[in-house]
Amino acid sequence: MDLVLNVADHYVLTPYVYPSSWPEDGALRQIISLLVVTNLGAAVLYLGLGWLSYHFIFDHNLMKHPQFLKNQVRREIKYAMTSLPIISIPTVALFFLEVRGYSKLYDHVEDSPMGWPFVLLSMISFLLFTDGCIYWIHRFLHHKSIYKHFHKPHHVWKIPTPFASHAFHPLDGFLQGLPYHIYPFLFPLHKVLYLALYIFVNIWTVSIHDGDYRVPGPLQEVVNGAAHHTDHHLFFDVNYGQYFTLWDRIGGSYRNPSVLEGKGPLDCIRRLTAEGKMSTNGANANGHMNGHANGSGAKGKEE
């Protein structure tokens, strides 16, 4: 994060914001700057990626599904934008430790233990490490004693849109993001690669909520894509993984995506339409549009 902070200092903060009496390496200034940069970056990534995915990838026919909520998109955005500033507080504490040099992040490829091969290896290990950690954190958040307090808000969205990607309870969001921040304190990682992976993580998080269920055939058994994650939202205790299906298979929570079996959300919409229970515009047989005025969808398994 010090790379981002240096750019912000050079072009904006030092010449236009802070008085000259505040040194760039001052702790208070760094904390304030990190809070601003982190919140601004999170909002831009979330809203920007969410908007692009919603308008160019997300299948809007999914909004006809009986479990798609009234005003859902607006509610997803509101919940996310309320939670992100709170999540940023403990996140900035970790970023501050990085900036102060307590992590194992390095600037140059020559500083890595084995040069370029290690840089490439660290990218793979980052994905494997965070995937495993998030699986168990995610599964922990589904424990009946804590689920309703922290993780249940994210499962309100049975048929998620890209804007549901960051719509978490603040503690839930921080815990599931924690492995990304812990990794560079445990293992050497190039700073530019870390930033690239951070952006990739946000893209991936949006993508598994985007309703695009296509996965190349050879990867369907390995990659935990939107098809897998949609089943997690619908069936509650399956497909906890972030990138891969490995830990779901080890943990006995893997479910073959219903989409690949012709039983997905779009199949449900087509079936209801064919049976005359839903019109082509998403209204049910009584003429009422799908989505519930009280904001609560059909009850899921966890309820």
mmCIF file of N, CA and C in Angstrom, residues 208-265:
data_model
loop_
_atom_site.group_PDB
_atom_site.id
_atom_site.type_symbol
_atom_site.label_atom_id
_atom_site.label_comp_id
_atom_site.label_asym_id
_atom_site.label_seq_id
_atom_site.Cartn_x
_atom_site.Cartn_y
_atom_site.Cartn_z
ATOM 1 N N ILE A 208 -18.244 -13.865 -9.257
ATOM 2 C CA ILE A 208 -18.989 -15.032 -8.769
ATOM 3 C C ILE A 208 -20.401 -14.660 -8.318
ATOM 4 N N HIS A 209 -20.723 -13.382 -8.462
ATOM 5 C CA HIS A 209 -22.095 -12.922 -8.185
ATOM 6 C C HIS A 209 -22.753 -12.355 -9.444
ATOM 7 N N ASP A 210 -22.146 -12.562 -10.606
ATOM 8 C CA ASP A 210 -22.617 -11.849 -11.797
ATOM 9 C C ASP A 210 -23.637 -12.602 -12.639
ATOM 10 N N GLY A 211 -24.004 -13.822 -12.236
ATOM 11 C CA GLY A 211 -25.029 -14.553 -12.972
ATOM 12 C C GLY A 211 -24.580 -15.101 -14.313
ATOM 13 N N ASP A 212 -23.285 -14.999 -14.611
ATOM 14 C CA ASP A 212 -22.763 -15.604 -15.839
ATOM 15 C C ASP A 212 -22.229 -16.983 -15.459
ATOM 16 N N TYR A 213 -23.019 -18.003 -15.744
ATOM 17 C CA TYR A 213 -22.730 -19.344 -15.242
ATOM 18 C C TYR A 213 -21.812 -20.156 -16.159
ATOM 19 N N ARG A 214 -21.320 -19.544 -17.214
ATOM 20 C CA ARG A 214 -20.475 -20.276 -18.147
ATOM 21 C C ARG A 214 -19.089 -20.527 -17.556
ATOM 22 N N VAL A 215 -18.663 -21.777 -17.637
ATOM 23 C CA VAL A 215 -17.322 -22.170 -17.219
ATOM 24 C C VAL A 215 -16.793 -23.128 -18.282
ATOM 25 N N PRO A 216 -15.580 -22.906 -18.802
ATOM 26 C CA PRO A 216 -15.033 -23.847 -19.788
ATOM 27 C C PRO A 216 -15.081 -25.276 -19.259
ATOM 28 N N GLY A 217 -15.521 -26.196 -20.113
ATOM 29 C CA GLY A 217 -15.726 -27.588 -19.710
ATOM 30 C C GLY A 217 -14.667 -28.182 -18.812
ATOM 31 N N PRO A 218 -13.373 -28.137 -19.203
ATOM 32 C CA PRO A 218 -12.317 -28.761 -18.382
ATOM 33 C C PRO A 218 -12.169 -28.149 -16.993
ATOM 34 N N LEU A 219 -12.667 -26.906 -16.811
ATOM 35 C CA LEU A 219 -12.492 -26.209 -15.532
ATOM 36 C C LEU A 219 -13.701 -26.321 -14.608
ATOM 37 N N GLN A 220 -14.790 -26.899 -15.094
ATOM 38 C CA GLN A 220 -16.012 -26.954 -14.302
ATOM 39 C C GLN A 220 -15.830 -27.712 -12.994
ATOM 40 N N GLU A 221 -14.947 -28.671 -12.988
ATOM 41 C CA GLU A 221 -14.722 -29.473 -11.789
ATOM 42 C C GLU A 221 -13.724 -28.827 -10.833
ATOM 43 N N VAL A 222 -13.050 -27.783 -11.305
ATOM 44 C CA VAL A 222 -11.941 -27.203 -10.533
ATOM 45 C C VAL A 222 -12.234 -25.790 -10.048
ATOM 46 N N VAL A 223 -12.809 -24.976 -10.915
ATOM 47 C CA VAL A 223 -13.011 -23.555 -10.613
ATOM 48 C C VAL A 223 -14.370 -23.326 -9.960
ATOM 49 N N ASN A 224 -14.360 -22.570 -8.874
ATOM 50 C CA ASN A 224 -15.592 -22.222 -8.168
ATOM 51 C C ASN A 224 -16.121 -20.906 -8.733
ATOM 52 N N GLY A 225 -16.902 -21.008 -9.800
ATOM 53 C CA GLY A 225 -17.399 -19.808 -10.464
ATOM 54 C C GLY A 225 -18.774 -19.389 -9.996
ATOM 55 N N ALA A 226 -19.423 -18.543 -10.790
ATOM 56 C CA ALA A 226 -20.744 -18.017 -10.425
ATOM 57 C C ALA A 226 -21.780 -19.127 -10.297
ATOM 58 N N ALA A 227 -21.664 -20.164 -11.132
ATOM 59 C CA ALA A 227 -22.620 -21.269 -11.053
ATOM 60 C C ALA A 227 -22.543 -21.959 -9.693
ATOM 61 N N HIS A 228 -21.320 -22.188 -9.217
ATOM 62 C CA HIS A 228 -21.128 -22.825 -7.912
ATOM 63 C C HIS A 228 -21.600 -21.913 -6.785
ATOM 64 N N HIS A 229 -21.222 -20.633 -6.889
ATOM 65 C CA HIS A 229 -21.521 -19.725 -5.789
ATOM 66 C C HIS A 229 -23.003 -19.382 -5.705
ATOM 67 N N THR A 230 -23.691 -19.386 -6.841
ATOM 68 C CA THR A 230 -25.132 -19.167 -6.809
ATOM 69 C C THR A 230 -25.824 -20.271 -6.025
ATOM 70 N N ASP A 231 -25.345 -21.506 -6.187
ATOM 71 C CA ASP A 231 -25.904 -22.606 -5.402
ATOM 72 C C ASP A 231 -25.627 -22.421 -3.914
ATOM 73 N N HIS A 232 -24.500 -21.784 -3.594
ATOM 74 C CA HIS A 232 -24.233 -21.491 -2.178
ATOM 75 C C HIS A 232 -25.291 -20.539 -1.628
ATOM 76 N N HIS A 233 -25.654 -19.542 -2.400
ATOM 77 C CA HIS A 233 -26.685 -18.607 -1.952
ATOM 78 C C HIS A 233 -28.047 -19.282 -1.845
ATOM 79 N N LEU A 234 -28.308 -20.217 -2.741
ATOM 80 C CA LEU A 234 -29.617 -20.872 -2.769
ATOM 81 C C LEU A 234 -29.741 -22.002 -1.756
ATOM 82 N N PHE A 235 -28.668 -22.763 -1.576
ATOM 83 C CA PHE A 235 -28.755 -23.982 -0.760
ATOM 84 C C PHE A 235 -27.955 -23.912 0.533
ATOM 85 N N PHE A 236 -27.303 -22.781 0.768
ATOM 86 C CA PHE A 236 -26.773 -22.418 2.078
ATOM 87 C C PHE A 236 -25.493 -23.126 2.510
ATOM 88 N N ASP A 237 -25.450 -24.459 2.544
ATOM 89 C CA ASP A 237 -24.307 -25.147 3.157
ATOM 90 C C ASP A 237 -23.472 -25.922 2.141
ATOM 91 N N VAL A 238 -23.352 -25.395 0.931
ATOM 92 C CA VAL A 238 -22.525 -26.024 -0.100
ATOM 93 C C VAL A 238 -21.659 -24.954 -0.768
ATOM 94 N N ASN A 239 -20.578 -25.407 -1.398
ATOM 95 C CA ASN A 239 -19.726 -24.536 -2.225
ATOM 96 C C ASN A 239 -19.273 -23.267 -1.495
ATOM 97 N N TYR A 240 -18.523 -23.474 -0.417
ATOM 98 C CA TYR A 240 -17.995 -22.350 0.364
ATOM 99 C C TYR A 240 -16.752 -21.726 -0.268
ATOM 100 N N GLY A 241 -16.114 -22.434 -1.189
ATOM 101 C CA GLY A 241 -14.827 -22.004 -1.725
ATOM 102 C C GLY A 241 -14.859 -20.651 -2.411
ATOM 103 N N GLN A 242 -13.666 -20.071 -2.566
ATOM 104 C CA GLN A 242 -13.547 -18.764 -3.201
ATOM 105 C C GLN A 242 -13.164 -18.894 -4.673
ATOM 106 N N TYR A 243 -12.063 -19.598 -4.955
ATOM 107 C CA TYR A 243 -11.606 -19.745 -6.334
ATOM 108 C C TYR A 243 -11.754 -21.168 -6.866
ATOM 109 N N PHE A 244 -11.493 -22.123 -5.995
ATOM 110 C CA PHE A 244 -11.429 -23.516 -6.424
ATOM 111 C C PHE A 244 -12.422 -24.385 -5.651
ATOM 112 N N THR A 245 -12.639 -25.582 -6.187
ATOM 113 C CA THR A 245 -13.554 -26.527 -5.529
ATOM 114 C C THR A 245 -12.815 -27.488 -4.603
ATOM 115 N N LEU A 246 -11.490 -27.346 -4.510
ATOM 116 C CA LEU A 246 -10.664 -28.296 -3.752
ATOM 117 C C LEU A 246 -11.140 -28.486 -2.326
ATOM 118 N N TRP A 247 -11.280 -27.392 -1.581
ATOM 119 C CA TRP A 247 -11.616 -27.524 -0.164
ATOM 120 C C TRP A 247 -13.055 -27.969 0.049
ATOM 121 N N ASP A 248 -13.936 -27.637 -0.876
ATOM 122 C CA ASP A 248 -15.305 -28.148 -0.772
ATOM 123 C C ASP A 248 -15.318 -29.661 -0.949
ATOM 124 N N ARG A 249 -14.468 -30.164 -1.810
ATOM 125 C CA ARG A 249 -14.387 -31.610 -2.002
ATOM 126 C C ARG A 249 -13.778 -32.280 -0.772
ATOM 127 N N ILE A 250 -12.739 -31.666 -0.223
ATOM 128 C CA ILE A 250 -12.107 -32.220 0.984
ATOM 129 C C ILE A 250 -13.071 -32.154 2.161
ATOM 130 N N GLY A 251 -13.791 -31.032 2.269
ATOM 131 C CA GLY A 251 -14.695 -30.823 3.405
ATOM 132 C C GLY A 251 -16.068 -31.429 3.236
ATOM 133 N N GLY A 252 -16.314 -32.072 2.103
ATOM 134 C CA GLY A 252 -17.602 -32.720 1.890
ATOM 135 C C GLY A 252 -18.751 -31.760 1.635
ATOM 136 N N SER A 253 -18.438 -30.546 1.185
ATOM 137 C CA SER A 253 -19.497 -29.551 0.961
ATOM 138 C C SER A 253 -19.666 -29.207 -0.518
ATOM 139 N N TYR A 254 -19.031 -29.995 -1.384
ATOM 140 C CA TYR A 254 -19.143 -29.704 -2.817
ATOM 141 C C TYR A 254 -20.504 -30.128 -3.356
ATOM 142 N N ARG A 255 -21.063 -29.269 -4.182
ATOM 143 C CA ARG A 255 -22.309 -29.583 -4.877
ATOM 144 C C ARG A 255 -22.122 -29.234 -6.347
ATOM 145 N N ASN A 256 -22.418 -30.178 -7.205
ATOM 146 C CA ASN A 256 -22.357 -29.893 -8.627
ATOM 147 C C ASN A 256 -23.394 -28.816 -8.949
ATOM 148 N N PRO A 257 -22.991 -27.746 -9.619
ATOM 149 C CA PRO A 257 -23.915 -26.631 -9.850
ATOM 150 C C PRO A 257 -25.219 -27.068 -10.507
ATOM 151 N N SER A 258 -26.322 -26.614 -9.935
ATOM 152 C CA SER A 258 -27.639 -26.958 -10.482
ATOM 153 C C SER A 258 -27.802 -26.431 -11.901
ATOM 154 N N VAL A 259 -27.082 -25.338 -12.206
ATOM 155 C CA VAL A 259 -27.131 -24.771 -13.554
ATOM 156 C C VAL A 259 -26.685 -25.795 -14.586
ATOM 157 N N LEU A 260 -25.650 -26.569 -14.227
ATOM 158 C CA LEU A 260 -25.100 -27.547 -15.168
ATOM 159 C C LEU A 260 -25.996 -28.776 -15.295
ATOM 160 N N GLU A 261 -26.986 -28.871 -14.440
ATOM 161 C CA GLU A 261 -27.928 -29.999 -14.486
ATOM 162 C C GLU A 261 -29.295 -29.577 -15.010
ATOM 163 N N GLY A 262 -29.370 -28.345 -15.529
ATOM 164 C CA GLY A 262 -30.639 -27.853 -16.052
ATOM 165 C C GLY A 262 -31.645 -27.497 -14.985
ATOM 166 N N LYS A 263 -31.153 -27.168 -13.775
ATOM 167 C CA LYS A 263 -32.044 -26.855 -12.659
ATOM 168 C C LYS A 263 -31.699 -25.513 -12.013
ATOM 169 N N GLY A 264 -31.047 -24.640 -12.768
ATOM 170 C CA GLY A 264 -30.623 -23.362 -12.229
ATOM 171 C C GLY A 264 -31.718 -22.316 -12.201
ATOM 172 N N PRO A 265 -31.392 -21.112 -11.756
ATOM 173 C CA PRO A 265 -32.391 -20.031 -11.665
ATOM 174 C C PRO A 265 -33.060 -19.702 -12.991
#
